Short mmCIF file of C-alpha atoms in Angstrom, two decimals:
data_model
loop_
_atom_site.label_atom_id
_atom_site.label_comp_id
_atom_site.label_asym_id
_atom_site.label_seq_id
_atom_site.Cartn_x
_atom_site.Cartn_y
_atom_site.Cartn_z
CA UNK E 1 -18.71 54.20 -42.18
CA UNK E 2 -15.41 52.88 -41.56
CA UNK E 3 -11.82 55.65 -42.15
CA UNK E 4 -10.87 55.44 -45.60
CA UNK E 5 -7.70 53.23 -45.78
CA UNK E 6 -9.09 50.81 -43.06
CA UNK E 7 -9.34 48.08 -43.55
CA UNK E 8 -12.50 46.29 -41.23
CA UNK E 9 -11.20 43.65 -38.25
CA UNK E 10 -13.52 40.95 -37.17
CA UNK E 11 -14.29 40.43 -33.45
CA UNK E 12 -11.07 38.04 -33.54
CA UNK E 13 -8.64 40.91 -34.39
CA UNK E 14 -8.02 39.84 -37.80
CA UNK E 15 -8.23 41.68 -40.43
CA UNK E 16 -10.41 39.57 -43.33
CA UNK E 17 -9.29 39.32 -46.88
CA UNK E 18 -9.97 40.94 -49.83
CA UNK E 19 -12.20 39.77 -52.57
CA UNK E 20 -10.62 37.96 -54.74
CA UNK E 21 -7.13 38.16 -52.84
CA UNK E 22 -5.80 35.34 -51.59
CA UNK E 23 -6.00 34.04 -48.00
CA UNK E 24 -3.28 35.39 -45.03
CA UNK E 25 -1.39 32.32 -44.26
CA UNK E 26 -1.77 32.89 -40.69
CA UNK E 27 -6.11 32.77 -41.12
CA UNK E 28 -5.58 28.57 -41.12
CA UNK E 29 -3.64 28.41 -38.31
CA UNK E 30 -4.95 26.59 -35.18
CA UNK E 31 -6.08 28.68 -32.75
CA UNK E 32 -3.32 28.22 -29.66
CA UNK E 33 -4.39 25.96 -26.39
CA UNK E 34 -4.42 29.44 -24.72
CA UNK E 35 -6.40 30.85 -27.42
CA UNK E 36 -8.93 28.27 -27.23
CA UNK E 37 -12.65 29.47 -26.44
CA UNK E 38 -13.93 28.24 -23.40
CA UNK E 39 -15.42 24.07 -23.95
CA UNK E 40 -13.21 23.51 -26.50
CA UNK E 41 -11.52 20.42 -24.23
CA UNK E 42 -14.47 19.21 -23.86
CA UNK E 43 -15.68 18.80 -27.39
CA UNK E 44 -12.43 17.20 -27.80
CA UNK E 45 -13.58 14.60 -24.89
CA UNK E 46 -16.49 14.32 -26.84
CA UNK E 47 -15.12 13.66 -30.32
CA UNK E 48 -12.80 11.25 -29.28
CA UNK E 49 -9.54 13.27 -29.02
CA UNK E 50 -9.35 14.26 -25.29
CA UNK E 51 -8.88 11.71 -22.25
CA UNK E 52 -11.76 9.79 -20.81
CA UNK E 53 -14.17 10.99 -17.65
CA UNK E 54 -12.74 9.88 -14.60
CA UNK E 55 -16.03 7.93 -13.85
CA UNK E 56 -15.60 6.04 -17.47
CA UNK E 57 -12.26 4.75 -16.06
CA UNK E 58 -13.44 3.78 -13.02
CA UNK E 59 -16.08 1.68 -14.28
CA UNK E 60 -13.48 0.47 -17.03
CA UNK E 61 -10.95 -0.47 -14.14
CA UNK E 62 -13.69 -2.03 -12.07
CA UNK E 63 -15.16 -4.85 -15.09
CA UNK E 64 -11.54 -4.92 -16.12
CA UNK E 65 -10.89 -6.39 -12.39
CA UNK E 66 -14.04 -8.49 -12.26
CA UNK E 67 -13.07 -9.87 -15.53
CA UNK E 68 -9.81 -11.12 -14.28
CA UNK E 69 -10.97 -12.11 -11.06
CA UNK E 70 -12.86 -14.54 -12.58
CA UNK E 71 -10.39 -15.58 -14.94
CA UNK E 72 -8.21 -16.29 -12.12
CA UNK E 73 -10.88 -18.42 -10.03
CA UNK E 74 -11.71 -20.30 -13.20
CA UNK E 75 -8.20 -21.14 -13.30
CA UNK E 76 -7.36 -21.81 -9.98
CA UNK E 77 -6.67 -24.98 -10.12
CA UNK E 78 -3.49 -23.81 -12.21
CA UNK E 79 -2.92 -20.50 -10.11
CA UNK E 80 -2.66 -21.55 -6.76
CA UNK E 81 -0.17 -24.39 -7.37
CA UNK E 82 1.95 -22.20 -9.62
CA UNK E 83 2.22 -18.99 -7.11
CA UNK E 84 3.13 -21.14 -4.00
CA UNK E 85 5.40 -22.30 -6.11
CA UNK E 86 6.37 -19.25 -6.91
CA UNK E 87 6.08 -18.10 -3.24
CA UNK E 88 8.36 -20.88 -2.45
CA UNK E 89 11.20 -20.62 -5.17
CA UNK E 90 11.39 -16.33 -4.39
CA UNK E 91 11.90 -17.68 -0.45
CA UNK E 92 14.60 -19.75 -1.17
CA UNK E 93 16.19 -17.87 -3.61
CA UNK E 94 18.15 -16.02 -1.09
CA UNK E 95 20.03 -20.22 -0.51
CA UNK E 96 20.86 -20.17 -4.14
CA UNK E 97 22.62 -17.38 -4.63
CA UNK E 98 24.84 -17.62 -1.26
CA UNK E 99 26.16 -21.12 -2.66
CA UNK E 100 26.89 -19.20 -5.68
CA UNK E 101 29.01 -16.88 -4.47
CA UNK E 102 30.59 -19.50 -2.20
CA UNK E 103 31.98 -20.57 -5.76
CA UNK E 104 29.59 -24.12 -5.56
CA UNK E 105 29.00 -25.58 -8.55
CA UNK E 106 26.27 -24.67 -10.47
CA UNK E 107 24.54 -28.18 -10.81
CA UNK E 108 25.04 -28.81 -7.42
CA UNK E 109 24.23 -25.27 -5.66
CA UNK E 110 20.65 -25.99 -7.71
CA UNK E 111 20.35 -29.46 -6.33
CA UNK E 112 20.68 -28.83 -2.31
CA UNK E 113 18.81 -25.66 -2.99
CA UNK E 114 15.92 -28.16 -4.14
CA UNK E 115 16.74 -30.17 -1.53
CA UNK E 116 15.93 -28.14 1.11
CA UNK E 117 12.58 -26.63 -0.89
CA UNK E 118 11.11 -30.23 -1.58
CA UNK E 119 12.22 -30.93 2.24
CA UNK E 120 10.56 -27.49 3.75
CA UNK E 121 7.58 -28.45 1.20
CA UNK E 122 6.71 -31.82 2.34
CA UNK E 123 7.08 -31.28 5.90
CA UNK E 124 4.26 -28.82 5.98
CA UNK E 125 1.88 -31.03 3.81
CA UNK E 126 2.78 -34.37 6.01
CA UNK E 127 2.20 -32.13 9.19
CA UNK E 128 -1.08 -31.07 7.70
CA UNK E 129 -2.27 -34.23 6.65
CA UNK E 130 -1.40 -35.97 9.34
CA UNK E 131 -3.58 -33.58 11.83
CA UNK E 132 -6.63 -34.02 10.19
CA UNK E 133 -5.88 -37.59 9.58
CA UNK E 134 -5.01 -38.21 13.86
CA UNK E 135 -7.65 -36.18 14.61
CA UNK E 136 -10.45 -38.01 12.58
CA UNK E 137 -8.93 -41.25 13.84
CA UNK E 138 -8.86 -40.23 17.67
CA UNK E 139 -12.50 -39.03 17.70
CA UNK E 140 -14.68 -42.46 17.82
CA UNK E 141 -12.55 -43.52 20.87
CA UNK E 142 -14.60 -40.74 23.06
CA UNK E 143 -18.38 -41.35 21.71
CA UNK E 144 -19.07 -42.18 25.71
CA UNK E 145 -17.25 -38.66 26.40
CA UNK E 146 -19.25 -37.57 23.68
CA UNK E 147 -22.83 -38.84 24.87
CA UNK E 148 -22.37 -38.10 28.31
CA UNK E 149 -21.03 -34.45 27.52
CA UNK E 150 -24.23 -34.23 25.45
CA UNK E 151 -26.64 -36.17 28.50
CA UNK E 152 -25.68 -32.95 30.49
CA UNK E 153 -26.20 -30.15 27.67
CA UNK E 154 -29.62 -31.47 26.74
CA UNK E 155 -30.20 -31.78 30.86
CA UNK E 156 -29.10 -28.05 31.40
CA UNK E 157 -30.91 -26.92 27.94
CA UNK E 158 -34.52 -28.64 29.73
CA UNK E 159 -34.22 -26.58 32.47
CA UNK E 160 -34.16 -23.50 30.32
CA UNK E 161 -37.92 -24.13 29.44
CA UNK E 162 -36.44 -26.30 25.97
CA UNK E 163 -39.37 -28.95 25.34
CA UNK E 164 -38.27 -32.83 24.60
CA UNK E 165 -39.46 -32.44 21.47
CA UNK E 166 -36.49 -29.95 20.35
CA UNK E 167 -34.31 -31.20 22.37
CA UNK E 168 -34.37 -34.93 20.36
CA UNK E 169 -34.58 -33.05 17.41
CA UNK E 170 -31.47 -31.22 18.16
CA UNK E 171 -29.49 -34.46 19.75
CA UNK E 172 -30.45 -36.17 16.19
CA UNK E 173 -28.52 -33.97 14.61
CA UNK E 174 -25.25 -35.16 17.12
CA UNK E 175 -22.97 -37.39 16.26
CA UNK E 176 -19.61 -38.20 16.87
CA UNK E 177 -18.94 -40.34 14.25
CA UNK E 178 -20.62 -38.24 11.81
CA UNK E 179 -18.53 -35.54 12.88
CA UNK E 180 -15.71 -38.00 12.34
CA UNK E 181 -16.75 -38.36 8.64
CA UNK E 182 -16.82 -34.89 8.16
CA UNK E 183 -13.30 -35.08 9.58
CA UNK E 184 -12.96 -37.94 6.51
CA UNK E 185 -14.28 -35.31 3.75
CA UNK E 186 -11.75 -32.36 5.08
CA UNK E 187 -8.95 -35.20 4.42
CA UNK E 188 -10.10 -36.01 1.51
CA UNK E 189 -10.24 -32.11 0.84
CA UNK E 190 -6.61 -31.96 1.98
CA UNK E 191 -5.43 -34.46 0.08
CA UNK E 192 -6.75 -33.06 -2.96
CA UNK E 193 -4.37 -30.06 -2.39
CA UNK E 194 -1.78 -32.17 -1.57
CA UNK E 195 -2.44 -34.45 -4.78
CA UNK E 196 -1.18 -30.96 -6.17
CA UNK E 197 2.26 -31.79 -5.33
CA UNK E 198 3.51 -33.54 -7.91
CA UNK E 199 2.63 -30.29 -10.42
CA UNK E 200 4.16 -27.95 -7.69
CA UNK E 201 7.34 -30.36 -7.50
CA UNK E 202 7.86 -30.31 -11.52
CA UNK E 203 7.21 -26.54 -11.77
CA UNK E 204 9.57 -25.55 -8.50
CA UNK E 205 12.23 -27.82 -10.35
CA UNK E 206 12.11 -25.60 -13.35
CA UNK E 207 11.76 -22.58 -11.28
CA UNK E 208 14.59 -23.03 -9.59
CA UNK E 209 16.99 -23.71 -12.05
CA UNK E 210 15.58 -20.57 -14.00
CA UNK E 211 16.16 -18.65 -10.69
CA UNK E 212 19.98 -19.49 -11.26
CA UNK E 213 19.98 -16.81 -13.76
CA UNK E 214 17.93 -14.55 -13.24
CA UNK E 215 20.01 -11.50 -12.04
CA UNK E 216 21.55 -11.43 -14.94
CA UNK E 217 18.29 -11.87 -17.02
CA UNK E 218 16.89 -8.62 -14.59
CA UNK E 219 19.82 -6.60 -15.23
CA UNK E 220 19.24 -7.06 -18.92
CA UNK E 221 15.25 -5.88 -18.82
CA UNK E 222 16.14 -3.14 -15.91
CA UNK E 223 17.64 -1.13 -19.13
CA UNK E 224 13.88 -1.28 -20.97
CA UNK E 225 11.88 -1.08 -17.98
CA UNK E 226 13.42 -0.30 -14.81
CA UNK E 227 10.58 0.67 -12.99
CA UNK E 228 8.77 -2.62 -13.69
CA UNK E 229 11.53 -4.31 -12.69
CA UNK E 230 12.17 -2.12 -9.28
CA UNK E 231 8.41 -3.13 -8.64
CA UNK E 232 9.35 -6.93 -9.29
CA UNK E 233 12.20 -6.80 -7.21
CA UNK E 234 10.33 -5.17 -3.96
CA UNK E 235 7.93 -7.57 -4.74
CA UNK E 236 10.17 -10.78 -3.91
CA UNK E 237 11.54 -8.76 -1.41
CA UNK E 238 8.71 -7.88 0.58
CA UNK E 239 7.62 -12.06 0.08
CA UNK E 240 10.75 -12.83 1.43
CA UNK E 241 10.40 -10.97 4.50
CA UNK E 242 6.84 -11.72 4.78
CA UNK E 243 7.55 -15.21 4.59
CA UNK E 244 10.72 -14.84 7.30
CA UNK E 245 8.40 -13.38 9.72
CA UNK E 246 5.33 -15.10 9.73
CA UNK E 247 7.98 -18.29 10.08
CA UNK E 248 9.26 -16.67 13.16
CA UNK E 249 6.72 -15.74 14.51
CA UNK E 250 4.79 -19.24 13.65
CA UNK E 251 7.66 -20.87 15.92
CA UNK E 252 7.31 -18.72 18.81
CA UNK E 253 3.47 -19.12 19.15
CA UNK E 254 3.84 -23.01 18.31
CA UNK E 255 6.06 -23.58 20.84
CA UNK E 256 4.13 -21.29 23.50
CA UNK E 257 0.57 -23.18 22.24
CA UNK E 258 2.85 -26.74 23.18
CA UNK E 259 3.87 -25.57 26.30
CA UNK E 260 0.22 -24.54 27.70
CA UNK E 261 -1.25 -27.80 26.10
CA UNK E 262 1.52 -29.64 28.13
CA UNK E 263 0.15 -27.73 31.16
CA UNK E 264 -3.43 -28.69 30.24
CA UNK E 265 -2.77 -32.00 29.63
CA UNK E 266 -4.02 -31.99 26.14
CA UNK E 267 -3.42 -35.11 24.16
CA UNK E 268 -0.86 -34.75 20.83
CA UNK E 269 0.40 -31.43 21.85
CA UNK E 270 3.51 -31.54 19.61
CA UNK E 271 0.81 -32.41 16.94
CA UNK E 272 -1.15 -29.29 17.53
CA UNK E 273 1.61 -26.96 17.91
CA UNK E 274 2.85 -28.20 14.91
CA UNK E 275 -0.55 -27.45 12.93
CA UNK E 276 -0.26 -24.03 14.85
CA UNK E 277 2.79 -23.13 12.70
CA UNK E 278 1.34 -24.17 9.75
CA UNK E 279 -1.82 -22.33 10.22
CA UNK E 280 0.27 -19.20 11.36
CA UNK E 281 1.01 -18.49 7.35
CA UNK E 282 -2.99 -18.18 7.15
CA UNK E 283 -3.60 -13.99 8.13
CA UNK E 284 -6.11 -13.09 10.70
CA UNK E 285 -7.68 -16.52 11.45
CA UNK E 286 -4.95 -18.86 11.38
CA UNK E 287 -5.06 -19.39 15.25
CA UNK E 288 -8.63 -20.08 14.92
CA UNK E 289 -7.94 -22.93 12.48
CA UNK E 290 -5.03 -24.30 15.07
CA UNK E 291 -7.60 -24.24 18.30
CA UNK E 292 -10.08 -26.09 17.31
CA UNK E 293 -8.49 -29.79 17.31
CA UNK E 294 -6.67 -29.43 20.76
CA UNK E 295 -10.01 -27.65 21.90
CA UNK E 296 -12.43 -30.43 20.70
CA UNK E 297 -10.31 -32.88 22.57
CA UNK E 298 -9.78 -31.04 25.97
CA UNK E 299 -13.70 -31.13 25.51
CA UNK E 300 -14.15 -34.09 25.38
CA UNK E 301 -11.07 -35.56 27.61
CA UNK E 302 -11.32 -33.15 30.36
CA UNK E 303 -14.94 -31.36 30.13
CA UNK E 304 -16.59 -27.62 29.55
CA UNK E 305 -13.80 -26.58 32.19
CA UNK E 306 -10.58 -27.85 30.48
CA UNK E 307 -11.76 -26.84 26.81
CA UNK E 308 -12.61 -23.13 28.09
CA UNK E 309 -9.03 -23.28 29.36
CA UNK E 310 -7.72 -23.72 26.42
CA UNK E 311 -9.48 -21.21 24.03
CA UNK E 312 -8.09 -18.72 26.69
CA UNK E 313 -4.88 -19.95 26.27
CA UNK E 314 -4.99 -19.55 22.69
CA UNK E 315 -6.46 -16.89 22.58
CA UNK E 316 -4.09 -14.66 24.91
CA UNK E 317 -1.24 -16.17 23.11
CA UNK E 318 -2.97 -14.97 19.72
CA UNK E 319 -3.92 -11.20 20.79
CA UNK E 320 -0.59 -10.83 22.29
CA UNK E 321 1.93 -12.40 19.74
CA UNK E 322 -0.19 -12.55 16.50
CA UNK E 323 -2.57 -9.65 17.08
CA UNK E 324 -0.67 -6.81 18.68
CA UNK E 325 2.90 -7.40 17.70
CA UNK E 326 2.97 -9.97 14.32
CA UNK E 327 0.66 -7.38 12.53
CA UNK E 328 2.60 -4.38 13.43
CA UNK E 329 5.80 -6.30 12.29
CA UNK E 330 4.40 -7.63 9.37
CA UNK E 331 2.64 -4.56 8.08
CA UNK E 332 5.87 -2.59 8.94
CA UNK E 333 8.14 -5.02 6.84
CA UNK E 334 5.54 -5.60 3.42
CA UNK E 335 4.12 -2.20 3.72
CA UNK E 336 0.38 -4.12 4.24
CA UNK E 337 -1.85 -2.71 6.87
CA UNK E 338 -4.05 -4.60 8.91
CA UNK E 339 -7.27 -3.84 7.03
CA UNK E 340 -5.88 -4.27 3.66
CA UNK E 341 -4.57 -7.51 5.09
CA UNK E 342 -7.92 -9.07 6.29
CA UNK E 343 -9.17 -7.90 2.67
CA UNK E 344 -7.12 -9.72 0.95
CA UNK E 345 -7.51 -12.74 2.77
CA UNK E 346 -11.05 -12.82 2.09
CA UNK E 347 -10.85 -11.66 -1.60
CA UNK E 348 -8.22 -14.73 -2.07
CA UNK E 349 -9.66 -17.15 -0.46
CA UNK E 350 -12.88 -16.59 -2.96
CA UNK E 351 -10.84 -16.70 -5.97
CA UNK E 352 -8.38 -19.06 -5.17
CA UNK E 353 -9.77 -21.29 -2.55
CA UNK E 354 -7.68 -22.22 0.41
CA UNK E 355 -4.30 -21.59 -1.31
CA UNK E 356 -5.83 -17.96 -1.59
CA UNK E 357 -6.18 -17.78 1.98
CA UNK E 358 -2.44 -19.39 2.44
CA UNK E 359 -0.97 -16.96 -0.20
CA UNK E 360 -3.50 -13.39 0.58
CA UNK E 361 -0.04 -11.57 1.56
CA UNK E 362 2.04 -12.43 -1.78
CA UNK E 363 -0.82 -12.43 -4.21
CA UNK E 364 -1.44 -8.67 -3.11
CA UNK E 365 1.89 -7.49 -2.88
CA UNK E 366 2.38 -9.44 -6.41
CA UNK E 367 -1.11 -6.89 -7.32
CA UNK E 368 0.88 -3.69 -5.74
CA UNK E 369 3.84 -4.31 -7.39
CA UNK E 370 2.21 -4.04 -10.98
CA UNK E 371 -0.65 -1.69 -10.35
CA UNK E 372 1.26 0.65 -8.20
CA UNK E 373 4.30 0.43 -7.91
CA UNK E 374 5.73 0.02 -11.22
CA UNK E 375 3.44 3.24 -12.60
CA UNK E 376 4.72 6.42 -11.04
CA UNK E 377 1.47 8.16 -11.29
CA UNK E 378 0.22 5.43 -8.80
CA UNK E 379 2.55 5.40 -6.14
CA UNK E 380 0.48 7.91 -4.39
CA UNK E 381 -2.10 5.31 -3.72
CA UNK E 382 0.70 3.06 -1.59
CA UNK E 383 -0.22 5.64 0.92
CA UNK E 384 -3.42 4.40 1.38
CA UNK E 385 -2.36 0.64 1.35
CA UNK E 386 0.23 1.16 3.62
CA UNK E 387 -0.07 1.06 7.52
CA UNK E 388 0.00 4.77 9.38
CA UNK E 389 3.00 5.63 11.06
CA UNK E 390 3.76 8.44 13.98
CA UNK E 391 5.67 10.44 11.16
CA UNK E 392 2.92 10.73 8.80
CA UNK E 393 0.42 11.40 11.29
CA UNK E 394 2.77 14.32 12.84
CA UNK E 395 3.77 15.65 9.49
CA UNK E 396 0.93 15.37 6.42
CA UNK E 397 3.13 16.60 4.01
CA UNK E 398 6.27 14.18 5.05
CA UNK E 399 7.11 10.87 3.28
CA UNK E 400 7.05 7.83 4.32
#
C-alpha cells in the first residue's frame, strides 16, 4: 500500500495523472536523444527517418556509376571530342590570359590564342595520320624481306619437331600485304577520329572565346559555391601541368628514340620519333604503341638482330625516362599514383574508346575534382588516390 499523500511514479519517474485531471504538459514531450531507449535509431532507419546502411549506399553509388558509365560510352561519340576539346582550351588558357594582361585586344588576344590551338591541334593529327599512312605504304616494298624472314622461321620452327602440315597452315595465315590492309583499316580508323575535327574546331572556337571571361564568371559562382569551384580550379590546374609534363617529357624521349634509330639505321626516324611524342600523352603503353612501326621495319630491313636492337632501345629509354622518373613526376604534380593511373587508362579507353585512352589523366582528375574534392567529407579518400610519399609513410598522422 503506497504512504498516504503519494502519489504512485511509473518506472519512467513520472508521476501519472489523476482521473479525470488533465494531462502534465511535460507527459507529451519527446523523450530527449539521450533519453532515448536503446534501438530507437534504428527504428528510425527503418521507418524512413534515419540515414541509409552504409551497404545501401554502396550499392546505390555503384549502379549510380554503372549507369553513367554507360551513358557516357553511349555517348562517346559526343564526349571524347568535347573533353579534348576541353583538355585543349584549359591548356592554352594560360596564352590567353598573358595577352590580356599585356593590354592586347580582346578580339585579337582570342584569335592568335586560336591560332596556336588549331596549329598545336593539327600537327598532332597530320603526324598521326601520316605514320600509319607511310607505314602502310612502305610495307609491300619488303614482301621478299618478308618471305625470306618467314623461309627461315618456318625452317627453324621444323626442326623443333613442327610437322609441314602446321607449318603451311600457319604460313597461310602470313601475309604482308594483308598485314598492309590491316594497316589500311587502322587509317581508316584514324581518320574517323580525325573526321572529328571539324566538331572539335567549332566547339574549341566557342570555348575559347568563353574562356575570355571566365575569371570573372568564377569569381561570381566562388561566392555560392566555393568549394566546387576550388575543385574546378585544381582541376584545370592539375590538366595543365599534366599536360606540360607529359609534353616535356614526350620531347625528351622522342628525340632520344631519333637518335638510337639514327644509330640503327632505321628508316623514317624523324617519323617515328615524332609518333613517339604523340603516343607519349597515352599512360603506361604509349611507348609500346611508338615501337612497333620502327620495330617492324628494322625487322624486316635489317633482320631478328636489328629489330631486337631496337625493342631494347626502346625499351631502356621507356623504363628509365617514362617508367621511373615521368610517373614519379607526373603523379607528384596531378596527385595520380601509378596504379590509379593504369586504372584509369583502362576504364577510359572502354568507355570512351581511344580518346579515353588519350584523355585517362584529365577525365579522372575531372572525376576527383567533383566526387572528392569539392565535398569535404571526401577529401579523406584523396589519400588513397594519391601517390605515397616519405612524409606520410614516416608520420601516419601528418598531411600531405
Amino acid at each position: 500500500m503506497p504512504a498516504a499523500g503519494h502519489e504512485p511514479t511509473s518506472r519512467t519517474g513520472e508521476v501519472p495523472a489523476r482521473p479525470g485531471s488533465s494531462p502534465s504538459p511535460t507527459s507529451d514531450r519527446p523523450v530527449p536523444a539521450a533519453e532515448a531507449p536503446a534501438g530507437a535509431s534504428r527504428s528510425l532507419a527503418a521507418d524512413g527517418g534515419g540515414p541509409l546502411p552504409r551497404a545501401v549506399l554502396v550499392l546505390l553509388g555503384g549502379a549510380g556509376a554503372v549507369v553513367v558509365a554507360a551513358g557516357l560510352r553511349g555517348a562517346a561519340g559526343i564526349v571524347g571530342p568535347a573533353f579534348l576539346a576541353l583538355t585543349i582550351a584549359i591548356t592554352i588558357h594560360p596564352l590567353l590570359a598573358w595577352l590580356q594582361r599585356r593590354r592586347v585586344p580582346g578580339w585579337l588576344a582570342v584569335a592568335l590564342t586560336m591560332l596556336v590551338a588549331y596549329a598545336a591541334l593539327l600537327a598532332m593529327a597530320a603526324g598521326l595520320v601520316l605514320a600509319v599512312a607511310r607505314l602502310a605504304t612502305l610495307l609491300p616494298g619488303y614482301q621478299p624481306q618478308f618471305t625470306r624472314l618467314l623461309d627461315q622461321t618456318t625452317g627453324w620452327l621444323g626442326e623443333l619437331g613442327v610437322t609441314q602440315q602446321q607449318l603451311d597452315t600457319a604460313v597461310s595465315q602470313f601475309d604482308l600485304n594483308s598485314l598492309a590492309r590491316v594497316l589500311q583499316q587502322v587509317l581508316i580508323g584514324v581518320a574517323g577520329v580525325v573526321s572529328d575535327l571539324g566538331f572539335i574546331l567549332v566547339l574549341l572556337f566557342f570555348l575559347i572565346i568563353d574562356s575570355s571571361t571566365l575569371p570573372q564568371r568564377l569569381e561570381a559562382a566562388a561566392t555560392e559555391r566555393p568549394q566546387l569551384v576550388e575543385a574546378l580550379t585544381g582541376f584545370a590546374r592539375a590538366t595543365r601541368q599534366y599536360i606540360v609534363v607529359s609534353t616535356v617529357f614526350g620531347l625528351l624521349v622522342s628525340l632520344v628514340d631519333v637518335a638510337a634509330l639514327y644509330w640503327l639505321d632505321v628508316p623514317l626516324p624523324w617519323l617515328w620519333g615524332l609518333l613517339a611524342f604523340i603516343t607519349n600523352y597515352v599512360p603506361n603503353i604509349g611507348f609500346v604503341l611508338g615501337l612497333i612501326p620502327p620495330a617492324l621495319l628494322a625487322l624486316l630491313e635489317g633482320g631478328v638482330r636489328q629489330a631486337v636492337l631496337v625493342i631494347v632501345a626502346y625499351s631502356v629509354i621507356n623504363t628509365v625516362i617514362q617508367s621511373l622518373i615521368q610517373p614519379k613526376v607526373v603523379g607528384d604534380t596531378v596527385g595520380l599514383s601509378i596504379t590509379v593511373t593504369f586504372l584509369s587508362l583502362v576504364f577510359w579507353t572502354f568507355v570512351i574508346g581511344p580518346l579515353g585512352a588519350l584523355l585517362a589523366v584529365p577525365l579522372s582528375l575531372l572525376t576527383k575534382a567533383l566526387l572528392v574534392d569539392a565535398d569535404p567529407a571526401s577529401r579523406w579518400l584523396d589519400l588513397l588516390f594519391a601517390p605515397v610519399h616519405k612524409g606520410a609513410r614516416d608520420d601516419p598522422d601528418g598531411e600531405r
